[in-house]
Tab-separated table of C-alpha atoms in Angstrom:
chain	number	residue	atom	x	y	z
B	1	VAL	CA	-30.515	18.695	-48.554
B	2	ARG	CA	-33.105	19.490	-51.178
B	3	LEU	CA	-34.961	22.747	-50.804
B	4	SER	CA	-38.321	23.463	-52.359
B	5	ASN	CA	-38.998	26.623	-54.296
B	6	ASN	CA	-39.727	28.582	-51.114
B	7	ASN	CA	-36.395	27.519	-49.469
B	8	THR	CA	-37.977	25.077	-47.007
B	9	PRO	CA	-36.932	21.426	-46.716
B	10	SER	CA	-38.800	19.141	-49.070
B	11	THR	CA	-40.982	16.261	-47.905
B	12	THR	CA	-38.047	13.916	-48.590
B	13	MET	CA	-36.040	15.656	-45.871
B	14	LYS	CA	-39.004	15.573	-43.481
B	15	ALA	CA	-39.410	11.807	-44.014
B	16	VAL	CA	-35.724	11.219	-43.182
B	17	ALA	CA	-35.794	13.482	-40.137
B	18	SER	CA	-38.901	11.884	-38.594
B	19	PRO	CA	-37.264	8.526	-37.622
B	20	PHE	CA	-34.262	10.434	-36.264
B	21	LEU	CA	-36.474	12.662	-34.134
B	22	LEU	CA	-38.442	9.643	-32.900
B	23	SER	CA	-35.230	7.803	-31.923
B	24	THR	CA	-33.889	10.884	-30.162
B	25	SER	CA	-37.170	11.345	-28.286
B	26	ILE	CA	-37.135	7.727	-27.111
B	27	LEU	CA	-33.534	8.011	-25.902
B	28	LEU	CA	-34.287	11.239	-24.043
B	29	LEU	CA	-37.349	9.656	-22.452
B	30	LEU	CA	-35.364	6.598	-21.314
B	31	SER	CA	-32.531	8.708	-19.928
B	32	SER	CA	-34.983	10.836	-17.932
B	33	VAL	CA	-36.477	7.822	-16.135
B	34	SER	CA	-34.430	7.594	-12.952
B	35	SER	CA	-35.344	3.971	-12.274
B	36	PHE	CA	-34.207	2.795	-15.718
B	37	THR	CA	-31.205	0.497	-15.221
B	38	PHE	CA	-29.630	-1.796	-17.771
B	39	THR	CA	-27.395	-4.750	-16.975
B	40	PRO	CA	-26.043	-7.083	-19.665
B	41	PHE	CA	-26.310	-10.241	-17.586
B	42	ALA	CA	-28.329	-13.175	-18.890
B	43	SER	CA	-29.510	-14.803	-15.653
B	44	ARG	CA	-31.826	-13.256	-13.081
B	45	SER	CA	-29.695	-14.422	-10.168
B	46	VAL	CA	-26.634	-12.691	-11.613
B	47	ARG	CA	-28.656	-9.512	-12.266
B	48	ARG	CA	-29.960	-9.633	-8.687
B	49	GLN	CA	-26.423	-10.073	-7.355
B	50	HIS	CA	-25.175	-7.218	-9.553
B	51	ARG	CA	-27.976	-4.925	-8.304
B	52	SER	CA	-27.130	-5.729	-4.701
B	53	ASN	CA	-23.465	-5.037	-5.422
B	54	ILE	CA	-24.380	-1.677	-6.932
B	55	MET	CA	-26.563	-0.910	-3.934
B	56	SER	CA	-23.767	-1.831	-1.561
B	57	THR	CA	-21.359	0.427	-3.434
B	58	SER	CA	-23.852	3.287	-3.330
B	59	ASP	CA	-22.505	4.074	0.125
B	60	THR	CA	-19.220	4.899	-1.595
B	61	PRO	CA	-19.011	8.543	-2.619
B	62	SER	CA	-19.525	8.871	-6.377
B	63	SER	CA	-16.112	10.520	-6.680
B	64	ALA	CA	-14.497	7.231	-5.532
B	65	ARG	CA	-16.337	5.137	-8.151
B	66	HIS	CA	-15.511	5.249	-11.823
B	67	PRO	CA	-18.409	6.714	-13.835
B	68	HIS	CA	-17.916	4.494	-16.904
B	69	CYS	CA	-17.599	1.018	-15.444
B	70	ASP	CA	-19.531	-0.992	-12.893
B	71	LEU	CA	-18.411	-4.328	-14.319
B	72	PRO	CA	-15.185	-6.412	-14.407
B	73	GLY	CA	-12.900	-6.942	-17.418
B	74	ASP	CA	-12.241	-3.293	-18.000
B	75	PRO	CA	-9.643	-1.962	-18.617
B	76	SER	CA	-7.238	-4.403	-20.263
B	77	LEU	CA	-3.512	-4.032	-21.001
B	78	ILE	CA	-1.967	-6.380	-23.544
B	79	LEU	CA	1.802	-6.103	-23.823
B	80	THR	CA	4.176	-7.961	-26.139
B	81	THR	CA	7.960	-7.760	-25.949
B	82	ASN	CA	10.902	-9.590	-27.448
B	83	VAL	CA	12.888	-9.649	-24.192
B	84	ASP	CA	12.871	-12.500	-21.689
B	85	LEU	CA	11.211	-11.395	-18.455
B	86	GLY	CA	12.180	-14.673	-16.776
B	87	ASP	CA	10.972	-15.341	-13.248
B	88	ASP	CA	9.977	-11.671	-12.848
B	89	LYS	CA	6.994	-12.014	-15.184
B	90	GLY	CA	4.465	-12.608	-12.374
B	91	ASP	CA	5.692	-9.575	-10.458
B	92	ILE	CA	5.597	-7.449	-13.615
B	93	LEU	CA	1.981	-8.499	-14.253
B	94	LYS	CA	1.066	-7.335	-10.743
B	95	GLN	CA	3.020	-4.058	-11.133
B	96	LEU	CA	1.269	-3.272	-14.412
B	97	SER	CA	-2.140	-4.178	-12.973
B	98	ALA	CA	-1.539	-1.733	-10.110
B	99	LEU	CA	-0.296	0.867	-12.628
B	100	VAL	CA	-3.457	0.630	-14.750
B	101	THR	CA	-5.591	0.818	-11.594
B	102	LYS	CA	-3.817	3.915	-10.306
B	103	SER	CA	-3.732	5.611	-13.726
B	104	THR	CA	-7.389	5.043	-14.654
B	105	GLY	CA	-8.961	5.245	-11.205
B	106	LYS	CA	-10.772	1.951	-11.792
B	107	PRO	CA	-10.771	-0.824	-9.168
B	108	GLU	CA	-8.046	-3.434	-9.656
B	109	THR	CA	-10.675	-6.174	-9.512
B	110	TYR	CA	-11.752	-4.936	-12.983
B	111	VAL	CA	-8.267	-4.798	-14.552
B	112	ALA	CA	-6.887	-7.510	-16.859
B	113	VAL	CA	-3.215	-7.645	-17.921
B	114	CYS	CA	-1.569	-10.008	-20.412
B	115	ILE	CA	2.155	-10.116	-21.212
B	116	THR	CA	3.826	-12.123	-23.950
B	117	ASP	CA	7.616	-12.124	-23.712
B	118	ASN	CA	10.280	-13.676	-25.990
B	119	ALA	CA	8.181	-12.720	-29.043
B	120	SER	CA	9.634	-12.490	-32.550
B	121	MET	CA	9.455	-8.756	-33.278
B	122	VAL	CA	11.167	-5.961	-35.175
B	123	PHE	CA	10.811	-2.210	-34.906
B	124	GLY	CA	12.528	0.104	-37.357
B	125	GLY	CA	14.068	-2.951	-39.019
B	126	SER	CA	15.846	-3.965	-35.806
B	127	ASP	CA	15.155	-6.788	-33.374
B	128	ALA	CA	16.771	-4.836	-30.509
B	129	PRO	CA	14.648	-4.914	-27.319
B	130	LEU	CA	11.193	-3.453	-27.918
B	131	ALA	CA	7.588	-3.634	-26.748
B	132	LEU	CA	4.162	-3.061	-28.243
B	133	GLY	CA	1.076	-2.623	-26.111
B	134	CYS	CA	-2.628	-1.909	-26.261
B	135	VAL	CA	-4.866	-0.543	-23.535
B	136	TYR	CA	-8.607	-1.030	-23.983
B	137	SER	CA	-11.038	0.705	-21.665
B	138	LEU	CA	-14.626	1.844	-21.324
B	139	GLY	CA	-13.773	5.462	-20.654
B	140	ALA	CA	-10.710	6.696	-18.722
B	141	ILE	CA	-8.717	7.010	-21.962
B	142	ASN	CA	-7.300	10.516	-22.025
B	143	MET	CA	-3.979	12.309	-22.338
B	144	GLU	CA	-3.228	12.344	-18.597
B	145	ASN	CA	-4.075	8.683	-17.903
B	146	ASN	CA	-2.416	7.491	-21.114
B	147	GLY	CA	0.783	9.359	-20.206
B	148	LYS	CA	0.862	7.763	-16.754
B	149	ILE	CA	0.497	4.289	-18.235
B	150	GLN	CA	3.123	4.955	-20.949
B	151	ARG	CA	5.629	6.209	-18.366
B	152	GLY	CA	4.895	3.295	-16.018
B	153	VAL	CA	5.305	0.651	-18.731
B	154	THR	CA	8.566	2.323	-19.758
B	155	ASP	CA	9.836	2.338	-16.157
B	156	VAL	CA	9.087	-1.379	-15.799
B	157	LEU	CA	10.635	-2.439	-19.129
B	158	GLU	CA	13.786	-0.262	-18.989
B	159	LYS	CA	15.199	-2.710	-16.411
B	160	TYR	CA	15.139	-5.349	-19.176
B	161	GLY	CA	16.905	-3.234	-21.795
B	162	VAL	CA	13.824	-1.838	-23.562
B	163	THR	CA	14.471	1.876	-24.089
B	164	GLU	CA	11.706	4.482	-24.044
B	165	ASN	CA	11.995	5.119	-27.787
B	166	ARG	CA	11.249	1.440	-28.567
B	167	ILE	CA	7.935	1.140	-26.720
B	168	TYR	CA	4.625	1.810	-28.452
B	169	VAL	CA	1.370	1.656	-26.502
B	170	ASN	CA	-1.920	2.288	-28.289
B	171	PHE	CA	-4.946	3.418	-26.275
B	172	PHE	CA	-8.520	2.573	-27.246
B	173	ASP	CA	-11.663	4.037	-25.667
B	174	MET	CA	-14.074	1.209	-26.402
B	175	PRO	CA	-17.767	1.581	-27.120
B	176	ARG	CA	-19.795	-0.615	-24.726
B	177	GLU	CA	-21.192	-2.652	-27.627
B	178	ASN	CA	-17.641	-3.624	-28.646
B	179	VAL	CA	-16.633	-5.153	-25.297
B	180	GLY	CA	-17.889	-8.614	-24.394
B	181	TRP	CA	-18.069	-10.329	-21.009
B	182	ASN	CA	-20.254	-12.996	-19.421
B	183	ARG	CA	-21.919	-14.081	-22.719
B	184	ALA	CA	-22.955	-10.536	-23.613
B	185	THR	CA	-21.526	-7.162	-24.471
B	186	PHE	CA	-21.525	-4.332	-21.960
B	187	ALA	CA	-24.281	-2.745	-24.047
B	188	GLY	CA	-26.528	-5.780	-23.872
């Protein structure tokens, strides 16, 4: 910051601050308009359907709805392991979907789970049973929820010889503009 001789910001600083103040004012104005609603859908019929779905869920107490997500595809769990899950893989997918739902408080209709088993992997230089996972979510990423998911994944995989000290799960709280669905991002 450059100061003029009388210790006030120079005109250079004022010129930089003006666009920032204008942007902030616009955002505040938009957020104060109660009827302002944004949906990232391309077609009018889909937007209409989405609005009616939101209206129908408005009867649900706000504490039962998740504040960060009104759309499907969120959150997602991607899990890779070098063990063979065999015929149990379908059941494990359903268990993990229910786990993510319970841990994040988001409806299961929004949850996506992907498991790759029999992968070529090493951890600590060893190919002993291990798993790597990623959870991506619009909100609901916090110490409590992450711990529930980590414990649940561990409980599921221990039956297949994957010990708790050979399971890494990374958690990502995704910005809406970095999550795509239905030909758009959640930001637009």
